[in-house]
Tab-separated table of C-alpha atoms in Angstrom:
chain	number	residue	atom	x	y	z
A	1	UNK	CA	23.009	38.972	20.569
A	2	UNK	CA	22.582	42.484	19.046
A	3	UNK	CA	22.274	45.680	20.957
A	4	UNK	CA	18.746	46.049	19.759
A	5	UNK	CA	17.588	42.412	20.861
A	6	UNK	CA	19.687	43.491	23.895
A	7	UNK	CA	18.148	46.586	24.710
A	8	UNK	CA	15.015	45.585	23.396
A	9	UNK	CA	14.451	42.827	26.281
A	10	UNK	CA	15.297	45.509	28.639
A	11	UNK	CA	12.576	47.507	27.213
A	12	UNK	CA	10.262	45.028	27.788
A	13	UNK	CA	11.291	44.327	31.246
A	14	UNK	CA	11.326	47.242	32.839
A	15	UNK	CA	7.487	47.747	30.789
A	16	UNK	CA	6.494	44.779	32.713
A	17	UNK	CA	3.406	44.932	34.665
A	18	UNK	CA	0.977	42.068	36.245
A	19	UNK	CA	-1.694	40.473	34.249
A	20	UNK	CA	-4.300	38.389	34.986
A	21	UNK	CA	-4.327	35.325	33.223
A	22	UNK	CA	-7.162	34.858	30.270
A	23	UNK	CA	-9.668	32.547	31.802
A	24	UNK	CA	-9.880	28.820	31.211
A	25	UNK	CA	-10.408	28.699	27.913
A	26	UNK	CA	-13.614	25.730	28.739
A	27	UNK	CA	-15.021	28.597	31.577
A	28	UNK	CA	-15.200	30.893	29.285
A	29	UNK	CA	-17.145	28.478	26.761
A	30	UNK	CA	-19.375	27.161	30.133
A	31	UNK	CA	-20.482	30.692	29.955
A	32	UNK	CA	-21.628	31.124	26.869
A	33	UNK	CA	-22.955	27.683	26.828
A	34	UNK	CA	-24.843	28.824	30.106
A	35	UNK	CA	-26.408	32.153	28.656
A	36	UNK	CA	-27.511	30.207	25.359
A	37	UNK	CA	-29.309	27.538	27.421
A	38	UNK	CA	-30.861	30.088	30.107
A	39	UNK	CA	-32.682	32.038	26.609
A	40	UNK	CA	-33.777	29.339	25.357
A	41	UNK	CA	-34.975	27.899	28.331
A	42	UNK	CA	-36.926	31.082	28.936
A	43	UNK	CA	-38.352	31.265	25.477
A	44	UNK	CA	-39.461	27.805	26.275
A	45	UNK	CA	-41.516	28.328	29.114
A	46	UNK	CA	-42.552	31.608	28.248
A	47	UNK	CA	-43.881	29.577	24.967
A	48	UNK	CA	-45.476	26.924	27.340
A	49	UNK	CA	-47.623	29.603	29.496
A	50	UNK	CA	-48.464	31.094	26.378
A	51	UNK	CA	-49.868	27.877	24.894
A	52	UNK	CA	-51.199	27.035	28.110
A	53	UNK	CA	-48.911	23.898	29.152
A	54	UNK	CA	-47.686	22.822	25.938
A	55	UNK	CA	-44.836	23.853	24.163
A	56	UNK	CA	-44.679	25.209	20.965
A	57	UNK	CA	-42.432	22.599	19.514
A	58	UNK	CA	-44.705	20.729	16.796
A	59	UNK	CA	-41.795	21.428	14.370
A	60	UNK	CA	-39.583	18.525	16.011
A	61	UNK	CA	-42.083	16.217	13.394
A	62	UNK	CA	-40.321	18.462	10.405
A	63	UNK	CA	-37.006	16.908	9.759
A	64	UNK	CA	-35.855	19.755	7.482
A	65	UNK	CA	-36.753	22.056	10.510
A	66	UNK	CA	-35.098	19.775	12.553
A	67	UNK	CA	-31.933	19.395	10.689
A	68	UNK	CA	-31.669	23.216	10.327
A	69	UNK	CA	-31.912	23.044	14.298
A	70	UNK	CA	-29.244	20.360	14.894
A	71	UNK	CA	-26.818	22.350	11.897
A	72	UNK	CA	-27.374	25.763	14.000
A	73	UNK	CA	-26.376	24.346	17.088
A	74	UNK	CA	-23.190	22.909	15.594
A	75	UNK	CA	-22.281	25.839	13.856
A	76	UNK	CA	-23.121	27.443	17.272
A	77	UNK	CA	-20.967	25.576	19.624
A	78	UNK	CA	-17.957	24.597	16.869
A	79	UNK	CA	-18.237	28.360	16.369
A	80	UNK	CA	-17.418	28.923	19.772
A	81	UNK	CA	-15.371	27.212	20.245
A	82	UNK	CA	-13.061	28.255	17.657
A	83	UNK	CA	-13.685	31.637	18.365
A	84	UNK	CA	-12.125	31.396	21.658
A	85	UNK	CA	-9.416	29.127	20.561
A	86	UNK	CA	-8.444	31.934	18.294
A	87	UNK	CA	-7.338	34.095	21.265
A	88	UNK	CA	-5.055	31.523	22.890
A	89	UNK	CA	-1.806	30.755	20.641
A	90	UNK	CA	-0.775	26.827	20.547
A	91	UNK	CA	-4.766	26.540	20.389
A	92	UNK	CA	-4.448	26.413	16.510
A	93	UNK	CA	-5.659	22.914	15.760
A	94	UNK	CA	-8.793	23.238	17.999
A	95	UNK	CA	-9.487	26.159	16.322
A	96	UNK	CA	-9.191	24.830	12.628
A	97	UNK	CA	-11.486	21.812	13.679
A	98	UNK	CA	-14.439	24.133	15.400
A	99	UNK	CA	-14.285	26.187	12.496
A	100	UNK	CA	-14.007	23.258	10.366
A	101	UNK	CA	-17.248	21.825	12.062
A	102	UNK	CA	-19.434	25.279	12.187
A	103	UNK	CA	-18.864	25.568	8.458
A	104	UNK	CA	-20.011	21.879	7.017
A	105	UNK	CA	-22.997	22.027	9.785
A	106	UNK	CA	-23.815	25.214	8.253
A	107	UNK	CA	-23.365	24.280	4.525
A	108	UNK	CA	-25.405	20.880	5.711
A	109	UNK	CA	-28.243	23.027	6.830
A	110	UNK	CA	-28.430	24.836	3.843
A	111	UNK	CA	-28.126	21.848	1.248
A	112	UNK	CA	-31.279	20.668	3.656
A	113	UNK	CA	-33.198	23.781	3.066
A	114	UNK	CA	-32.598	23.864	-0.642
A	115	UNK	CA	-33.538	20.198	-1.449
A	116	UNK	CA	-36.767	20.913	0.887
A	117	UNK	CA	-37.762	23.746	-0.896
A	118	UNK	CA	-36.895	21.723	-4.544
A	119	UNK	CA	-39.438	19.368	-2.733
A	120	UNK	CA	-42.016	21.468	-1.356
A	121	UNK	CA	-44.199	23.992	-2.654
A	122	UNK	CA	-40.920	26.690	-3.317
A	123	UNK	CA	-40.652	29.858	-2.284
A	124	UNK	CA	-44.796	31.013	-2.813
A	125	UNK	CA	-45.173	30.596	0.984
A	126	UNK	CA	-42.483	33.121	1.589
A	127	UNK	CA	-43.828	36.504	3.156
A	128	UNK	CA	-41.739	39.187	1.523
A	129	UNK	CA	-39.758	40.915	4.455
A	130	UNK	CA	-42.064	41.024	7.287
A	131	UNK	CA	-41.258	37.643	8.931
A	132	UNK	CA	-37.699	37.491	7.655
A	133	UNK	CA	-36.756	40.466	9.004
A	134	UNK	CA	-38.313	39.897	12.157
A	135	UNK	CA	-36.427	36.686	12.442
A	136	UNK	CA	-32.694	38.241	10.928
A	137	UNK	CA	-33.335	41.146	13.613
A	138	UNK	CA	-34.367	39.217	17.130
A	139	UNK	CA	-31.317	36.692	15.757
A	140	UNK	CA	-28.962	39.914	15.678
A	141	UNK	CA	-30.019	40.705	18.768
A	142	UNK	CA	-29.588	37.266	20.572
A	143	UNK	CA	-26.694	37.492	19.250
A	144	UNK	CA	-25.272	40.784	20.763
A	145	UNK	CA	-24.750	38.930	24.397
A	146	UNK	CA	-22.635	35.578	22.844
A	147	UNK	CA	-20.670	38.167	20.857
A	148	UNK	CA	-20.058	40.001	24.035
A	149	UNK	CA	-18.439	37.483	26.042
A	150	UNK	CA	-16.156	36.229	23.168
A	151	UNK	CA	-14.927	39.569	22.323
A	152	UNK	CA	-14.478	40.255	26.146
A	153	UNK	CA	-12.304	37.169	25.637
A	154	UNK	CA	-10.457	37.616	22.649
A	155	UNK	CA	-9.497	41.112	23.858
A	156	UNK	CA	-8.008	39.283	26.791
A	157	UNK	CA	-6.472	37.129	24.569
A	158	UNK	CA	-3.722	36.970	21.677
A	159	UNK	CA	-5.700	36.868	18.840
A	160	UNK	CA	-2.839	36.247	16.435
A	161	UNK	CA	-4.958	36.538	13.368
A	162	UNK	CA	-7.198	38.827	13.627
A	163	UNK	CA	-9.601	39.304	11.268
A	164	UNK	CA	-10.101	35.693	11.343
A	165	UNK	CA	-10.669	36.161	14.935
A	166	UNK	CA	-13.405	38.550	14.164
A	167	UNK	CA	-15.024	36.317	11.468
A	168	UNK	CA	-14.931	33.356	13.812
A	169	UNK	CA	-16.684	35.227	16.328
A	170	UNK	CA	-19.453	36.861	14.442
A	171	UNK	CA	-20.230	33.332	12.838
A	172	UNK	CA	-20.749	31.719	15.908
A	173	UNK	CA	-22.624	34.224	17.946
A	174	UNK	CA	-24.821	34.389	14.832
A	175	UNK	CA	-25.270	31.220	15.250
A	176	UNK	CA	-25.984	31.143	18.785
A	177	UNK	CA	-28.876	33.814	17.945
A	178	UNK	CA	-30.216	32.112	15.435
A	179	UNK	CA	-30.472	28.594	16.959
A	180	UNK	CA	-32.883	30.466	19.554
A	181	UNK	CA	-34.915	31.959	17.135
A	182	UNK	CA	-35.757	29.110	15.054
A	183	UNK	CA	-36.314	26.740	18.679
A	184	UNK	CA	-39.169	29.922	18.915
A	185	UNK	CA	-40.019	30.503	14.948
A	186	UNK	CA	-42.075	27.509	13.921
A	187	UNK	CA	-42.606	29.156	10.394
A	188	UNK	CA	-41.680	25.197	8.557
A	189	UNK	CA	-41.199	26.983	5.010
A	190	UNK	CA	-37.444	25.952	4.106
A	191	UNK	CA	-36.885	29.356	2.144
A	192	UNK	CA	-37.314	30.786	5.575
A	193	UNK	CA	-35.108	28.936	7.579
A	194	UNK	CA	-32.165	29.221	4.628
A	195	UNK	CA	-32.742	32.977	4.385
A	196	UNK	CA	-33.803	34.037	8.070
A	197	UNK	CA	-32.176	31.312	10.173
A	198	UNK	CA	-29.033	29.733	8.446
A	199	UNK	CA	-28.152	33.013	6.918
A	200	UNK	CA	-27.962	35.034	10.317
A	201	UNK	CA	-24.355	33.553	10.348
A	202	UNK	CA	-22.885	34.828	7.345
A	203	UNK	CA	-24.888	38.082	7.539
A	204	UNK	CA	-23.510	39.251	11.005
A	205	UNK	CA	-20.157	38.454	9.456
A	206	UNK	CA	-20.590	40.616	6.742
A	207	UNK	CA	-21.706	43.494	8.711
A	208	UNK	CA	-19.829	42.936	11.696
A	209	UNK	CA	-16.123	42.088	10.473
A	210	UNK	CA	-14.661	45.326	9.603
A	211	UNK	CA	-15.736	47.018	13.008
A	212	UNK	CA	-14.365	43.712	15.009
A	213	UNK	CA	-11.527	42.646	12.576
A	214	UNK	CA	-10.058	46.356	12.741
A	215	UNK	CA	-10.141	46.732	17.041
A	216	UNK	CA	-8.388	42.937	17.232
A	217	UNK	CA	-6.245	44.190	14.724
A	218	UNK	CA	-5.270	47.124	16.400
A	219	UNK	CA	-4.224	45.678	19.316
A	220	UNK	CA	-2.460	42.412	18.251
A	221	UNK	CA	-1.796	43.429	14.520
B	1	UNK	CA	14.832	35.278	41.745
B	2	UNK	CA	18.277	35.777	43.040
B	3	UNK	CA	19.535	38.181	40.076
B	4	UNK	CA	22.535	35.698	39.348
B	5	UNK	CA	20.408	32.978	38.053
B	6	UNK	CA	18.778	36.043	35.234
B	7	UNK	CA	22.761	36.786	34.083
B	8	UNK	CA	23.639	33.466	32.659
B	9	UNK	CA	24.918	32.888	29.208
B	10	UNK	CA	22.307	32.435	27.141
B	11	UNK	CA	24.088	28.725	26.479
B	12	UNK	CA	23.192	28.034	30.227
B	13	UNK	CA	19.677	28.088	29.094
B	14	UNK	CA	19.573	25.602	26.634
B	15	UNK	CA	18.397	22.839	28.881
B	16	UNK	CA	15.777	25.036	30.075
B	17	UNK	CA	12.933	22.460	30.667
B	18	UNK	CA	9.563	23.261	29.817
B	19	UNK	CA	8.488	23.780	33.102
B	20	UNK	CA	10.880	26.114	34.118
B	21	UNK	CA	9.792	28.347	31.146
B	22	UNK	CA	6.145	27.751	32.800
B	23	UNK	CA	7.208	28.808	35.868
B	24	UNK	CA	8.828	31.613	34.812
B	25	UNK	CA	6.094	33.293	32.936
B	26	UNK	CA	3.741	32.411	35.661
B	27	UNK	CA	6.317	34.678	37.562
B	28	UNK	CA	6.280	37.457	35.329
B	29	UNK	CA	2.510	37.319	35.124
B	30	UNK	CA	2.769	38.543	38.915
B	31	UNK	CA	5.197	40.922	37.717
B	32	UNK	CA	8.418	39.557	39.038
B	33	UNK	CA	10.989	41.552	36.768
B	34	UNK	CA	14.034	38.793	37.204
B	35	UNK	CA	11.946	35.864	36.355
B	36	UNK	CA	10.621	37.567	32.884
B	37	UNK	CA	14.726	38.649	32.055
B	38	UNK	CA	15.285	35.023	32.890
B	39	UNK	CA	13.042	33.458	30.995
B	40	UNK	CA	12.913	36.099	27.587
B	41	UNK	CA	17.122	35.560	28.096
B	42	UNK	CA	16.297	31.377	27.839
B	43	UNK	CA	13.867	31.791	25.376
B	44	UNK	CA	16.101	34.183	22.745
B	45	UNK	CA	18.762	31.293	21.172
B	46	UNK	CA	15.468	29.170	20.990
B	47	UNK	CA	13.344	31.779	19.095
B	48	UNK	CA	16.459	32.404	17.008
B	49	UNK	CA	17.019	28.852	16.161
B	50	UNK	CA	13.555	28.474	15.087
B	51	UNK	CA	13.476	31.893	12.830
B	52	UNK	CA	16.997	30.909	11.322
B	53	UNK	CA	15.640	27.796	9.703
B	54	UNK	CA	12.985	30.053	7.840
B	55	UNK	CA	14.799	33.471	7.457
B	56	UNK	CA	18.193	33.848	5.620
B	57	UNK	CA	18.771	37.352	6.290
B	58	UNK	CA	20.432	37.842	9.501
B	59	UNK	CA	18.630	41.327	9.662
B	60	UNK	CA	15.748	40.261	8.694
B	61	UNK	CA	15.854	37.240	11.403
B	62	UNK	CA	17.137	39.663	14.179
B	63	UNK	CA	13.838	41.446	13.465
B	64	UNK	CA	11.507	38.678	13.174
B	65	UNK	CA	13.107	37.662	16.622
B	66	UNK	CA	12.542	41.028	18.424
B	67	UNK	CA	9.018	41.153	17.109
B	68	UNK	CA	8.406	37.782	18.519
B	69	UNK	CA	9.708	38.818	21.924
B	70	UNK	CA	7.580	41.834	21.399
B	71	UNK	CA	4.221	39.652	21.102
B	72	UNK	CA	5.148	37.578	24.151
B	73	UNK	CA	5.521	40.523	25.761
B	74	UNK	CA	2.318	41.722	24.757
B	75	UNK	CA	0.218	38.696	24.834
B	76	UNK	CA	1.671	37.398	27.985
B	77	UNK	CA	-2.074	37.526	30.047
B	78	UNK	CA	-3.087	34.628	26.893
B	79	UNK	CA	-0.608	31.940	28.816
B	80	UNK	CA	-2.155	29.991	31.392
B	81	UNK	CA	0.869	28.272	33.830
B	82	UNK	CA	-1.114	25.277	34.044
B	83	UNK	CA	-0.749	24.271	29.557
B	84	UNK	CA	2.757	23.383	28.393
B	85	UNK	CA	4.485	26.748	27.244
B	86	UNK	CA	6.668	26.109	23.981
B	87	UNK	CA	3.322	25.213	21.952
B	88	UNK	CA	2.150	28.347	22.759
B	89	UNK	CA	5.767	30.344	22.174
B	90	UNK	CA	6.237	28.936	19.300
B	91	UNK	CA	2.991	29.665	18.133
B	92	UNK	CA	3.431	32.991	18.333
B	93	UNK	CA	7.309	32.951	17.099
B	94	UNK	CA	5.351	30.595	13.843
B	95	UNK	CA	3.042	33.878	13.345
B	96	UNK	CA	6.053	36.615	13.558
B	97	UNK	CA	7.225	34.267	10.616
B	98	UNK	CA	4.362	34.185	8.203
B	99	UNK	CA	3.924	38.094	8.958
B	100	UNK	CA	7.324	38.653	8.176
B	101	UNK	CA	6.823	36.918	4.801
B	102	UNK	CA	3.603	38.893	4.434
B	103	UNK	CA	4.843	42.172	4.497
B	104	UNK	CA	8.148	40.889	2.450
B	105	UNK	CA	5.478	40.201	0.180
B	106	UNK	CA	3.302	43.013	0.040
B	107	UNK	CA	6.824	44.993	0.183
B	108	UNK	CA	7.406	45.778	-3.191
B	109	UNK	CA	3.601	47.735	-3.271
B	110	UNK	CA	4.295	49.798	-0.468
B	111	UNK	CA	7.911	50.851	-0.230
B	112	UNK	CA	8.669	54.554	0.131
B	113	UNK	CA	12.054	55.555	-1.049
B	114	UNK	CA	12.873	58.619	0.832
B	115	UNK	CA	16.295	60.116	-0.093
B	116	UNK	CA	18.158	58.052	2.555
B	117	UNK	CA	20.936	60.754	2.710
B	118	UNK	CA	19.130	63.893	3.727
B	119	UNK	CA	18.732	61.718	7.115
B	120	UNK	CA	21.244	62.724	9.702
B	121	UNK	CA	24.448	61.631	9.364
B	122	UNK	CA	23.770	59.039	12.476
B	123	UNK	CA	27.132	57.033	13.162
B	124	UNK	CA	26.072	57.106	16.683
B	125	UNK	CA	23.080	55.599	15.673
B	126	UNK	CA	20.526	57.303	18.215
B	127	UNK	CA	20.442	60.711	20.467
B	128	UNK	CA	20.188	62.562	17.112
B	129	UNK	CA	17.255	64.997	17.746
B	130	UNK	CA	15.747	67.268	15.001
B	131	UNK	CA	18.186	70.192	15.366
B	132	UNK	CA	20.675	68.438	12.890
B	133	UNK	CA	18.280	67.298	10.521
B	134	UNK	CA	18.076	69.347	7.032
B	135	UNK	CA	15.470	72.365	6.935
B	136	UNK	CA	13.205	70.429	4.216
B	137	UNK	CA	13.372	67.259	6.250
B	138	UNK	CA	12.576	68.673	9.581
B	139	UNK	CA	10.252	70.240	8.176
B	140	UNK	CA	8.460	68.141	6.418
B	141	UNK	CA	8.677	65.830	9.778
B	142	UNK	CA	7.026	68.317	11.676
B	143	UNK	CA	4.244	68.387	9.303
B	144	UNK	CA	3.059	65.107	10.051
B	145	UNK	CA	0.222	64.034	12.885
B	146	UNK	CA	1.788	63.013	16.078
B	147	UNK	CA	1.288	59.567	15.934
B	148	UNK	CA	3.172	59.359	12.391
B	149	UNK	CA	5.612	61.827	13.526
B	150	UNK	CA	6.407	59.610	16.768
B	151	UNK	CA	6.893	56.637	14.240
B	152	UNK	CA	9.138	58.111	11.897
B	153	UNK	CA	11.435	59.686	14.323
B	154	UNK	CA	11.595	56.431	16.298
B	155	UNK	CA	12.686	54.802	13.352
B	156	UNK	CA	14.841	57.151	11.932
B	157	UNK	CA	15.429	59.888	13.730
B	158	UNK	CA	16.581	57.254	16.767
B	159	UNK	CA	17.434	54.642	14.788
B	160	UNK	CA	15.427	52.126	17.077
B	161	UNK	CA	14.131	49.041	15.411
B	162	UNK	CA	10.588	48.350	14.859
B	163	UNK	CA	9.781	46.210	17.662
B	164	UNK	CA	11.585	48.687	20.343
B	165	UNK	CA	9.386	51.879	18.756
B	166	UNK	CA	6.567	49.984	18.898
B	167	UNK	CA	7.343	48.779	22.488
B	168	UNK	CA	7.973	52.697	23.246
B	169	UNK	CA	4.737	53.847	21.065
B	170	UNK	CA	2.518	51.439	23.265
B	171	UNK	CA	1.483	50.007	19.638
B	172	UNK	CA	1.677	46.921	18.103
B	173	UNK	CA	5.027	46.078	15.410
B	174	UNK	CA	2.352	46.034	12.843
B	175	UNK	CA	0.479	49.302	13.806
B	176	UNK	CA	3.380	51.232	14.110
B	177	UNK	CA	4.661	49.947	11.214
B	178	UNK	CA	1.775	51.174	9.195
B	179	UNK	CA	2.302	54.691	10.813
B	180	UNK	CA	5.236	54.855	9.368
B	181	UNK	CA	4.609	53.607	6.332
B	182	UNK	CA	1.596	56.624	6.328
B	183	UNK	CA	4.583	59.061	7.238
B	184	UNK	CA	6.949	57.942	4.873
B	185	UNK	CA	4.086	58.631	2.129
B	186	UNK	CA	3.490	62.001	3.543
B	187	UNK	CA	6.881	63.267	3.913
B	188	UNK	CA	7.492	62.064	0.502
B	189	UNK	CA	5.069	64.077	-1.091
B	190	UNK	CA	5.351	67.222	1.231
B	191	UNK	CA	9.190	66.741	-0.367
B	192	UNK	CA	8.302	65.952	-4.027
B	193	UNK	CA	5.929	69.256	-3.620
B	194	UNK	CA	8.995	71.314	-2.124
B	195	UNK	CA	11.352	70.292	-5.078
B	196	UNK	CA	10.696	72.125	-8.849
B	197	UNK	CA	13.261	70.579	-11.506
B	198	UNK	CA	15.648	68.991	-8.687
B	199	UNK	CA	16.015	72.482	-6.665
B	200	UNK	CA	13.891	72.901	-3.336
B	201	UNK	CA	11.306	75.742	-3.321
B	202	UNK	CA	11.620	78.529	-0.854
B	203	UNK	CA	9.449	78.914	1.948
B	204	UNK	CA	7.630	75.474	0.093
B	205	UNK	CA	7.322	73.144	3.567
B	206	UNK	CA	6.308	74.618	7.111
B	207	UNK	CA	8.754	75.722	8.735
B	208	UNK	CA	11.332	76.266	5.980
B	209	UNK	CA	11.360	79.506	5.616
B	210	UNK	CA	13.794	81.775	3.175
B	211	UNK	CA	17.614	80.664	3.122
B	212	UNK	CA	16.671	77.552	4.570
B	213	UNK	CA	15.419	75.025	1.444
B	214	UNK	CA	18.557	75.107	-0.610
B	215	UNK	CA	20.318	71.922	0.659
B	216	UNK	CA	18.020	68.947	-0.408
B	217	UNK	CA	19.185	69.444	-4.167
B	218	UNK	CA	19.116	65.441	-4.893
């Protein structure tokens, strides 16, 4: 062995300190799970006191509405699920597939939307900015809680590639914020969901990444 | 850990189940000290083996090695005792591979040459502070921001390898890496800016003053 290796692994032992282990990876995703289903349980009942008994959930008769639903929440939980496999090394495979699945139900969501609006009456019904940006903010904002846990996790973590890490995360709490919103939205115009809904995702990603990527980075890099 | 069992030839550890290595890390997660030596002693040949079949260089594999050890060392908290452990080891020895092929990579971009021979004359390797480096050099040393400075004279001065100055920096291999990459592009201009047709100007860097800048002539 050479001196360096040699006095390296000295180095390191005499550095040693305790450390708590990084959660079970499936606690950590319980969590998250938990916190998603508690806000949109309570946007569900306060939508049934508002409507006096009956919740606001006439869109479940819209399949592209629907499908943009069910492609959310896979995005959301493959998202997550990747995201948190991303801080555990030997968790490589899992990670691929959740990102793997958050991707096509994303990319299915969208092929939805754009075939519904080819269908439909197009993009006429679209309010410039008002709505959209009401939807794209409260989705951001949902969002901020998911994010927090998984960062809290990946921090904890080995995140061995970490700007990947950071992408991975964004996507899926995106995701997580914008499956809420459109359970509460109702606005059935496919241009909508595509722009305000599906694209929450990729937006957060592209605003979020450089902040996220670079403090991973920083301390696994 | 009776300290006898952590002194064994690192040949003893070759049958080292994987269970043992769990335990051991489980140990050194509670901070027992003989149990980590132990088990980063059982896992070295192992790493090595696996960074030999991908990396020629012996130097270059020594590295890759010590930078490995270096993220098991920092990511220890992402094991949990209860998962098998060489997935997860060599997951992270698989990673100081592809990063080492990275920056071999991206090498040829970023390299600095610094005149190699205005270093100390360091057969000793290390102990060499900045009282026997040239004027121009030590000067152009001091002129850098701490955290670049720290990098460069880890590196350099000490002649400590990137994975023990990092370990000593508190940064990562790649962070500190990049620090001295920063410093290596600093010093090399502060020198290029000291230096008017191959001669060093007087009183040109901080801290060289008059009489002092005529030995860098390279």
């Amino acid at each position: 062995m050479s001196d360096a290796t040699e006095r390296l692994i000295d180095g390191l032992v005499a550095d040693l300190a305790p450390v708590r282990p990084l959660p079970r990876m499936r606690s950590a995703f319980a969590v998250i799970v938990a916190l998603w289903a508690g806000l949109l349980g309570a946007l569900a009942w306060r939508q049934t006191t508002l409507t006096g008994g009956v919740a606001a959930v006439g869109w479940l008769m819209d399949r592209v509405y629907l499908v943009a639903f069910v492609a959310l929440i896979v995005a959301a939980l493959g998202g997550t699920v990747s995201a948190l496999a991303s801080g555990t090394p030997g968790r490589e495979r899992l990670e691929l597939g959740g990102l793997g699945a958050a991707c096509s139900g994303l990319f299915a969501g969208a092929i939805v939307c754009v075939v519904g609006m080819l269908g439909g009456p197009g993009t006429a019904a679209l309010v410039a900015g008002t709505r959209e940006g009401m939807c794209l903010g409260e989705s951001a904002l949902l969002s901020l809680l998911p994010a927090g846990v998984i960062l809290a996790f990946l921090v904890r973590g080995w995140a061995m590639r970490p700007w990947r890490a950071a992408g991975i995360a964004l996507l899926a709490s995106g995701a997580l914020g914008a499956s809420i919103v459109h359970f509460g939205c109702g606005f059935l115009e496919p241009g909508h969901v595509l722009l305000s809904h599906l694209s929450v995702p990729l937006v957060l990603v592209l605003l979020g990444l450089y902040p996220l990527g670079l403090l991973l980075a920083r301390r696994t890099g | 850990m009776a300290a006898d069992e952590t002194r064994r030839s690192p040949d003893a550890y070759a049958e080292t189940s994987d269970a043992r290595f769990a335990e051991w890390m489980a140990a050194a997660q509670r901070g027992d000290g003989d149990a980590y030596r132990a088990l980063l002693e059982a896992l070295r040949p192992r790493i090595r083996a696996l960074v030999g079949a991908r990396v020629r260089d012996p130097a270059a594999a020594e590295d890759v090695v010590q930078n490995a050890l270096l993220s098991i060392h920092r990511g220890r908290a992402s094991y949990r005792p209860e998962r098998p452990f060489m997935p997860w080891m060599r997951a992270i020895v698989r990673n100081a591979i592809v990063d080492h092929f990275r920056d071999r990579a991206r090498r040829g971009d970023r390299e600095i040459p610094l005149d190699v021979e205005l270093w100390a004359d360091d057969d000793s390797g290390r102990e060499v502070d900045d009282a026997v480096l040239p004027p121009e050099l030590a000067a152009a040393l001091a002129a850098l921001p701490p955290a670049q400075r720290e990098a460069v004279t880890l590196i350099q001065v000490e002649g400590l390898s990137v994975a023990e100055a990092a370990l000593r920096a508190g940064v990562s291999a790649g962070a500190l890496k990049v620090r001295a990459h920063r410093g290596y592009r600093a010093m090399r201009a502060s020198l290029d800016g000291a230096r008017i047709g191959g001669e060093w100007r007087s009183g040109a860097l901080p801290g060289a003053g008059p009489g002092q800048g005529g030995r860098g002539t390279r």
